[in-house]
Short mmCIF file of C-alpha atoms in Angstrom, two decimals:
data_model
loop_
_atom_site.label_atom_id
_atom_site.label_comp_id
_atom_site.label_asym_id
_atom_site.label_seq_id
_atom_site.Cartn_x
_atom_site.Cartn_y
_atom_site.Cartn_z
CA VAL A 17 48.04 58.14 -0.18
CA THR A 18 47.27 55.70 -3.13
CA SER A 19 50.51 53.96 -2.84
CA VAL A 20 49.28 53.12 0.69
CA HIS A 21 45.72 52.23 0.32
CA ARG A 22 47.46 49.55 -3.07
CA LEU A 23 50.58 48.31 0.03
CA ARG A 24 47.12 46.81 2.10
CA ARG A 25 45.58 45.63 -0.41
CA ARG A 26 48.46 43.76 -2.01
CA LYS A 27 48.70 42.89 1.56
CA HIS A 28 44.83 41.84 2.22
CA LEU A 29 45.52 39.49 -1.25
CA GLU A 30 48.79 38.18 0.47
CA GLU A 31 46.90 36.67 3.64
CA PRO A 32 46.24 33.32 3.19
CA GLN A 33 42.90 32.99 2.71
CA PRO A 34 40.41 30.82 6.07
CA THR A 35 40.14 26.50 4.38
CA LEU A 36 37.50 24.75 5.79
CA SER A 37 37.74 22.53 8.38
CA GLY A 38 37.01 18.74 9.19
CA VAL A 39 33.63 20.02 10.87
CA ASN A 40 32.31 22.03 7.08
CA HIS A 41 33.85 19.08 5.74
CA LEU A 42 31.83 16.71 7.67
CA GLY A 43 29.00 18.64 7.10
CA ILE A 44 29.23 18.16 3.00
CA ALA A 45 29.64 15.09 3.15
CA LEU A 46 26.42 13.53 5.30
CA GLY A 47 25.08 16.29 3.24
CA GLY A 48 26.19 15.33 -0.77
CA VAL A 49 25.52 11.55 1.07
CA SER A 50 22.03 12.56 1.21
CA LEU A 51 21.51 13.35 -1.92
CA CYS A 52 23.37 10.57 -3.21
CA LEU A 53 21.53 8.41 -1.40
CA TRP A 54 18.05 10.32 -3.15
CA VAL A 55 19.80 9.29 -6.77
CA ILE A 56 19.37 6.57 -6.01
CA VAL A 57 16.47 5.73 -4.50
CA VAL A 58 14.83 7.38 -7.34
CA THR A 59 16.47 5.16 -10.21
CA ILE A 60 15.49 2.22 -7.52
CA PHE A 61 11.74 3.05 -8.54
CA TRP A 62 11.97 4.33 -12.01
CA THR A 63 13.65 1.24 -12.83
CA GLY A 64 11.93 -0.63 -11.32
CA SER A 65 15.09 -2.51 -9.32
CA ASP A 66 14.72 -5.91 -7.81
CA THR A 67 18.12 -5.69 -6.22
CA MET A 68 16.81 -2.80 -4.05
CA ALA A 69 13.70 -4.72 -3.86
CA PHE A 70 13.74 -3.64 0.17
CA ALA A 71 13.61 -0.46 0.07
CA THR A 72 10.43 -0.24 -2.75
CA SER A 73 9.14 -2.04 0.09
CA LEU A 74 8.74 0.38 2.29
CA PRO A 75 6.44 2.95 2.39
CA ILE A 76 7.89 6.58 0.78
CA TRP A 77 7.48 8.47 3.88
CA ALA A 78 9.83 5.50 5.46
CA CYS A 79 12.20 6.31 2.15
CA CYS A 80 12.38 9.92 2.89
CA LEU A 81 12.90 9.41 6.74
CA ILE A 82 15.61 6.93 7.17
CA PHE A 83 17.70 8.99 4.13
CA SER A 84 16.50 12.57 4.05
CA PHE A 85 18.70 11.59 8.02
CA PRO A 86 22.67 12.37 7.46
CA ALA A 87 21.34 15.64 5.72
CA LEU A 88 19.42 17.07 8.60
CA ILE A 89 22.70 16.46 10.51
CA ALA A 90 24.57 18.46 8.44
CA TRP A 91 22.15 21.06 8.54
CA LEU A 92 21.50 21.32 12.45
CA VAL A 93 24.57 19.96 13.70
CA PHE A 94 27.01 21.86 11.07
CA GLY A 95 25.75 24.62 9.15
CA SER A 96 25.81 22.86 5.86
CA ARG A 97 23.06 24.49 3.21
CA ILE A 98 24.09 20.65 1.23
CA GLY A 99 22.05 19.37 3.94
CA LEU A 100 19.65 22.21 3.50
CA LEU A 101 19.46 21.52 -0.32
CA GLY A 102 19.57 17.27 0.73
CA ILE A 103 16.42 18.33 3.26
CA THR A 104 14.52 20.13 0.35
CA VAL A 105 14.93 17.40 -2.18
CA TRP A 106 13.66 14.75 0.01
CA PHE A 107 10.30 16.73 1.20
CA ALA A 108 9.73 17.56 -1.79
CA TYR A 109 9.61 14.10 -3.22
CA GLY A 110 8.44 12.46 -0.61
CA ILE A 111 5.11 15.08 -1.69
CA VAL A 112 5.10 14.06 -4.93
CA ILE A 113 5.38 10.62 -4.75
CA THR A 114 3.73 10.11 -2.04
CA ASP A 115 -0.33 7.90 -1.72
CA PHE A 116 -1.27 8.55 2.18
CA LEU A 117 -1.11 12.81 1.96
CA PRO A 118 -5.05 12.55 0.16
CA PRO A 119 -6.52 10.59 2.40
CA ILE A 120 -5.37 12.30 5.39
CA SER A 121 -6.18 15.87 4.31
CA ARG A 122 -9.98 14.50 4.39
CA THR A 123 -9.79 13.33 7.86
CA GLY A 124 -13.28 15.00 9.74
CA MET A 125 -14.55 15.59 6.75
CA GLU A 126 -18.72 15.10 7.25
CA TYR A 127 -18.43 13.55 2.85
CA TYR A 128 -16.26 10.54 3.67
CA LYS A 129 -17.28 9.37 6.96
CA MET A 130 -18.54 5.90 6.84
CA PRO A 131 -22.60 6.07 6.55
CA LEU A 132 -24.20 2.93 9.31
CA ALA A 133 -25.44 1.40 6.02
CA PRO A 134 -24.96 1.75 1.89
CA ASN A 135 -27.19 3.37 0.10
CA ALA A 136 -29.63 1.23 -2.84
CA LYS A 137 -26.89 1.85 -5.72
CA GLN A 138 -24.06 1.15 -3.08
CA ILE A 139 -21.96 -2.06 -3.11
CA ARG A 140 -20.50 -1.44 1.19
CA VAL A 141 -16.72 -4.35 0.61
CA LEU A 142 -15.71 -5.61 3.72
CA THR A 143 -11.79 -6.92 4.53
CA LEU A 144 -11.52 -9.43 6.98
CA TYR A 145 -8.13 -11.11 7.88
CA GLU A 146 -8.45 -14.24 10.74
CA LYS A 147 -5.59 -15.95 12.14
CA SER A 148 -6.13 -16.77 15.48
CA GLU A 149 -8.25 -19.52 17.42
CA GLU A 150 -11.35 -17.17 18.46
CA PRO A 151 -13.46 -16.09 16.14
CA PRO A 152 -14.33 -12.84 14.68
CA PRO A 153 -16.58 -10.66 17.37
CA ILE A 154 -20.12 -10.83 15.55
CA GLU A 155 -21.83 -8.10 16.68
CA GLN A 156 -19.74 -5.95 15.41
CA ILE A 157 -19.44 -7.03 11.52
CA SER A 158 -22.47 -7.67 11.66
CA LYS A 159 -23.08 -3.70 12.56
CA LEU A 160 -20.62 -2.35 8.62
CA ARG A 161 -24.00 -3.51 7.31
CA ALA A 162 -21.63 -5.40 4.47
CA ASP A 163 -22.45 -6.70 1.28
CA VAL A 164 -19.42 -8.48 0.54
CA ILE A 165 -16.59 -9.65 2.84
CA PHE A 166 -13.53 -11.32 1.65
CA VAL A 167 -12.22 -13.72 3.97
CA GLN A 168 -8.26 -14.60 5.14
CA GLY A 169 -6.66 -16.75 7.18
CA CYS A 170 -9.47 -19.63 7.81
CA SER A 171 -8.57 -22.93 5.61
CA ASN A 172 -11.62 -24.47 7.26
CA TYR A 173 -15.16 -23.62 6.14
CA ASN A 174 -17.29 -25.09 8.39
CA ARG A 175 -16.02 -21.86 10.70
CA THR A 176 -16.37 -20.14 7.33
CA LEU A 177 -19.62 -21.02 6.77
CA LYS A 178 -20.81 -21.23 10.42
CA PHE A 179 -19.48 -17.72 10.79
CA ALA A 180 -21.63 -16.53 7.13
CA TYR A 181 -24.53 -17.56 8.40
CA SER A 182 -23.96 -15.99 11.54
CA ILE A 183 -23.44 -12.28 9.20
CA PHE A 184 -25.99 -12.78 6.82
CA GLY A 185 -28.04 -15.85 7.84
CA ARG A 186 -28.37 -18.64 5.68
CA THR A 187 -29.45 -16.86 2.73
CA SER A 188 -26.00 -16.40 2.51
CA TYR A 189 -23.83 -17.47 -0.20
CA ILE A 190 -19.77 -18.25 -0.04
CA LYS A 191 -17.49 -19.41 -2.33
CA GLN A 192 -13.72 -20.92 -0.95
CA ILE A 193 -10.49 -22.29 -1.98
CA GLY A 194 -8.26 -23.02 0.72
CA SER A 195 -7.82 -20.03 3.10
CA CYS A 196 -9.28 -17.00 0.76
CA ALA A 197 -12.81 -16.70 0.19
CA ILE A 198 -15.66 -14.57 -0.23
CA ILE A 199 -19.23 -14.74 1.37
CA VAL A 200 -22.09 -12.42 -0.16
CA ARG A 201 -25.45 -11.29 1.47
CA HIS A 202 -27.81 -11.51 -2.15
CA GLY A 203 -27.65 -12.19 -5.42
CA GLN A 204 -26.18 -15.01 -7.80
CA ILE A 205 -23.09 -16.19 -7.34
CA GLY A 206 -21.39 -18.23 -9.51
CA PRO A 207 -18.30 -21.36 -9.73
CA ALA A 208 -15.68 -20.77 -7.85
CA GLN A 209 -11.51 -20.01 -10.36
CA ASN A 210 -8.70 -21.22 -8.66
CA ILE A 211 -5.90 -18.58 -9.71
CA THR A 212 -2.39 -20.09 -10.34
CA ASP A 213 0.40 -20.95 -7.88
CA THR A 214 -1.67 -18.07 -5.70
CA ALA A 215 -3.66 -17.92 -2.77
CA GLY A 216 -7.14 -16.44 -4.21
CA LEU A 217 -10.08 -17.15 -6.30
CA ILE A 218 -12.26 -15.53 -8.20
CA VAL A 219 -16.30 -15.56 -8.54
CA ASP A 220 -18.81 -13.95 -10.67
CA TRP A 221 -21.82 -12.58 -8.61
CA ILE A 222 -24.61 -10.45 -9.46
CA PRO A 223 -26.15 -8.01 -6.40
CA GLU A 224 -29.84 -8.52 -6.06
CA ASN A 225 -32.05 -5.52 -7.66
CA SER A 226 -29.03 -4.74 -10.47
CA SER A 227 -28.92 -6.45 -13.15
CA LEU A 228 -24.67 -5.76 -13.39
CA ALA A 229 -22.84 -8.41 -12.93
CA ILE A 230 -19.58 -8.11 -10.94
CA ARG A 231 -16.68 -10.56 -11.39
CA LEU A 232 -15.03 -11.02 -7.25
CA ILE A 233 -11.13 -11.38 -6.49
CA ASN A 234 -9.73 -12.03 -3.24
CA ILE A 235 -5.75 -12.47 -3.61
CA SER A 236 -3.16 -13.32 -0.74
CA LEU A 237 0.15 -12.45 -2.90
CA GLU A 238 3.24 -14.06 -0.69
CA PRO A 239 3.93 -12.95 2.80
CA PHE A 240 7.31 -11.12 3.66
CA GLU A 241 9.38 -11.44 6.71
CA HIS A 242 10.24 -8.79 8.27
CA ARG A 243 13.58 -8.77 8.64
CA PHE A 244 16.48 -5.47 8.71
CA ASP A 245 19.61 -7.77 8.69
CA LEU A 246 20.46 -5.33 5.72
CA TYR A 247 24.16 -6.14 6.18
CA ALA A 248 23.77 -9.59 5.52
CA PRO A 249 23.38 -11.25 1.64
CA ALA A 250 20.96 -13.37 2.04
CA CYS A 251 18.38 -10.27 3.76
CA TRP A 252 18.87 -8.76 -0.54
CA LYS A 253 19.03 -12.10 -2.13
CA TYR A 254 14.94 -12.86 -0.52
CA PHE A 255 13.40 -9.29 -1.08
CA HIS A 256 14.95 -10.53 -4.60
CA THR A 257 12.98 -13.55 -4.90
CA LEU A 258 10.09 -12.47 -3.17
CA ARG A 259 9.89 -9.70 -5.32
CA PHE A 260 10.14 -12.09 -8.76
CA ILE A 261 7.42 -14.08 -7.48
CA HIS A 262 4.76 -11.39 -6.48
CA ARG A 263 5.15 -10.57 -9.87
CA LYS A 264 4.70 -13.81 -11.24
CA GLN A 265 1.45 -14.45 -8.64
CA LEU A 266 0.32 -11.20 -10.55
CA GLN A 267 1.30 -12.63 -14.18
CA TYR A 268 -0.88 -15.85 -13.07
CA LEU A 269 -3.90 -13.21 -11.63
CA PHE A 270 -4.10 -11.60 -14.97
CA ASP A 271 -3.42 -14.94 -17.01
CA THR A 272 -6.46 -16.46 -15.06
CA LEU A 273 -8.38 -13.14 -16.07
CA LYS A 274 -7.82 -13.13 -19.42
CA GLU A 275 -9.01 -17.25 -19.41
CA VAL A 276 -12.17 -16.01 -17.60
CA GLY A 277 -12.86 -13.26 -19.79
CA THR A 278 -12.69 -15.47 -23.24
CA GLN A 279 -14.56 -18.16 -21.46
CA HIS A 280 -17.30 -15.82 -19.16
CA GLY A 281 -16.91 -12.57 -21.38
CA GLU A 282 -15.48 -9.41 -19.47
CA LEU A 283 -16.84 -7.72 -16.62
CA PRO A 284 -16.45 -4.93 -13.82
CA ILE A 285 -13.65 -6.08 -10.94
CA ILE A 286 -14.07 -6.25 -7.20
CA MET A 287 -10.65 -6.93 -5.94
CA ALA A 288 -9.41 -7.28 -2.51
CA GLY A 289 -6.50 -9.00 -0.18
CA ASN A 290 -3.33 -8.58 1.30
CA PHE A 291 -0.62 -6.91 -2.21
CA SER A 292 1.85 -7.77 0.60
CA ALA A 293 3.67 -4.85 -0.92
CA ALA A 294 3.93 -1.22 -0.17
CA PRO A 295 1.33 1.13 -3.10
CA GLN A 296 4.49 2.10 -4.94
CA SER A 297 6.31 -0.74 -5.35
CA PRO A 298 6.62 -1.12 -8.88
CA ILE A 299 4.69 -5.09 -9.41
CA PHE A 300 1.98 -2.78 -9.61
CA SER A 301 3.23 -1.40 -13.12
CA LYS A 302 1.03 -4.15 -14.06
CA PHE A 303 -2.06 -2.96 -13.11
CA SER A 304 -3.35 -0.42 -15.63
CA SER A 305 -5.59 2.77 -14.83
CA ASP A 306 -9.07 1.06 -14.74
CA PHE A 307 -8.12 -0.22 -11.12
CA GLN A 308 -9.36 2.60 -9.14
CA ASP A 309 -7.37 1.96 -5.04
CA CYS A 310 -10.46 2.63 -2.88
CA PHE A 311 -8.67 4.19 -0.19
CA LYS A 312 -6.41 6.14 -2.18
CA LEU A 313 -8.86 7.62 -4.17
CA LYS A 314 -11.55 7.90 -1.42
CA GLY A 315 -10.34 7.19 1.90
CA ALA A 316 -10.15 8.57 4.66
CA GLY A 317 -7.05 8.86 7.19
CA TYR A 318 -3.85 7.56 6.40
CA GLY A 319 -5.45 4.12 5.34
CA ALA A 320 -2.57 1.52 7.24
CA THR A 321 -3.78 -2.65 8.06
CA GLN A 322 -0.56 -3.81 9.48
CA PRO A 323 1.04 -4.24 11.92
CA VAL A 324 -2.27 -4.74 13.87
CA ARG A 325 -1.89 -2.56 16.59
CA PHE A 326 0.52 -0.15 15.40
CA PRO A 327 0.02 0.53 11.59
CA LEU A 328 2.37 1.48 9.65
CA LEU A 329 2.20 -0.73 5.98
CA ARG A 330 -0.65 -0.45 3.26
CA LEU A 331 -0.62 -3.50 2.12
CA ASP A 332 -4.37 -5.07 2.64
CA ARG A 333 -6.38 -2.46 -0.91
CA VAL A 334 -9.58 -2.70 -1.75
CA PHE A 335 -9.27 -2.10 -6.49
CA CYS A 336 -12.71 -2.05 -8.66
CA THR A 337 -12.62 -0.90 -12.46
CA PRO A 338 -14.97 1.07 -14.32
CA PRO A 339 -18.35 1.33 -14.29
CA LEU A 340 -18.04 1.05 -10.51
CA LYS A 341 -16.27 4.12 -8.76
CA PRO A 342 -15.37 4.27 -5.37
CA GLU A 343 -17.12 6.22 -2.63
CA ARG A 344 -15.81 5.83 0.45
CA ALA A 345 -13.46 3.92 2.74
CA SER A 346 -11.66 3.88 5.68
CA THR A 347 -9.68 1.41 7.85
CA VAL A 348 -11.51 -0.54 10.63
CA LEU A 349 -9.76 -2.46 14.14
CA ILE A 350 -11.63 -5.91 14.29
CA PRO A 351 -10.90 -7.67 17.23
CA ASP A 352 -8.91 -10.72 16.85
CA THR A 353 -7.63 -10.62 13.95
CA ILE A 354 -4.01 -9.54 13.12
CA ARG A 355 -4.80 -6.85 10.19
CA ARG A 356 -6.51 -3.98 10.13
CA SER A 357 -9.86 -4.00 7.87
CA ILE A 358 -10.50 -2.21 5.18
CA VAL A 359 -14.58 -1.12 4.85
CA ALA A 360 -15.44 0.47 1.13
CA ASP A 361 -18.81 1.77 -0.24
CA ILE A 362 -18.86 1.26 -4.69
CA ALA A 363 -21.12 2.95 -5.99
CA ILE A 364 -23.23 0.53 -9.28
CA PRO A 365 -24.17 2.04 -12.39
#
C-alpha cells in the first residue's frame, strides 16, 4: 500500500502544473499598470512636478477615477487580485488626499445653512464673475445681504459703479483696477494697490461698527484653456508654462503684500477670486497655515464653481487669516454669470 501511495504521489508531482493563461496575464498587467500610475501620481504631487502639471490640474476624485479604471477592469473582468489591490489603493488615496468629503458630509446640516443675513459680528463675502452683456440680477444679489463683493470680469468702471449703487446705494465704496473690483457696503476704505503682472487689487477696509482694519484682496490668476489633447507635446508644454505663470503671479502677490505690510502694517486678510488651479495644486504650497479656506473648513456641499451649469472644478475660493474665522460658506448660482459664486460668513473679533 505504501508503495502505491508513493507511486501516486510521484505521478502527481510529475504532472505539469497549470500555467497562467493569457487572460490572467492581461488582468495582472492591467492591475500593475494602475498601481504604477498610482506611484507616478503620488510622486507628482509629492515633488510638485511642473512637467506633469496637467495631472495636478484635475480634481483628486477625477485622477482616482481615471487612473483606477484599469484596475477596475482587471478585477471585474479578469478576477485579478492585483486589480482589487489597485482599486483599494486608489480609493484609500482619494479619501486621504481629497478635500471635498468634509464639506459634502455637512450637506443638510442646519448649522451650516446660510442665514438670511449675517449677524453683527460677521462679514458676508460674495464672489461674482461677470462675463456677459446682461447685467447681473440685482434683486437676487441683494437678497444675499453681502457686506463685500469681489467682482471679476467687468472692465467698465461706470457699469461697476451703477451695479454697486443698485445693490448698496450711494453710500457704497468701489475700488477697481482692470477687470477686478471690490465693493463694500459700509465702513471706510483705503486706496487700491495693484498686484504686479496679475489681475487683482489690494485695499484696506475698516467695517462699520468695528475698529479692526482688514486687508481685502481680489485676485485672478491666468485662466487656463480646457485641453485634452494629451497625445500632443504642445498640451504638456502649455500646462507646464501655465504652472510657471501661476507660481510667478503668486510670488508677485506675496511680494506686494510684504511691501504693503511694511508701509501700512500687517492686517488680517480676506482674499477671494479665481485661482485657476485645483486646491491640491503644488502652487498653493506658498500659502501658510494662516490662510484658512472658508469652504473647506465650514462649507456645505461639493463647492465646485466651474462650469457654471455642471460644476466640476473648485477654482474659485475665499480665504481669511486670524483673528478672522470662517463660519459658513456655500456656492450659489446667479444667472448671467459664467461661474458659480461663493458666499461666506466670516467672524470678526
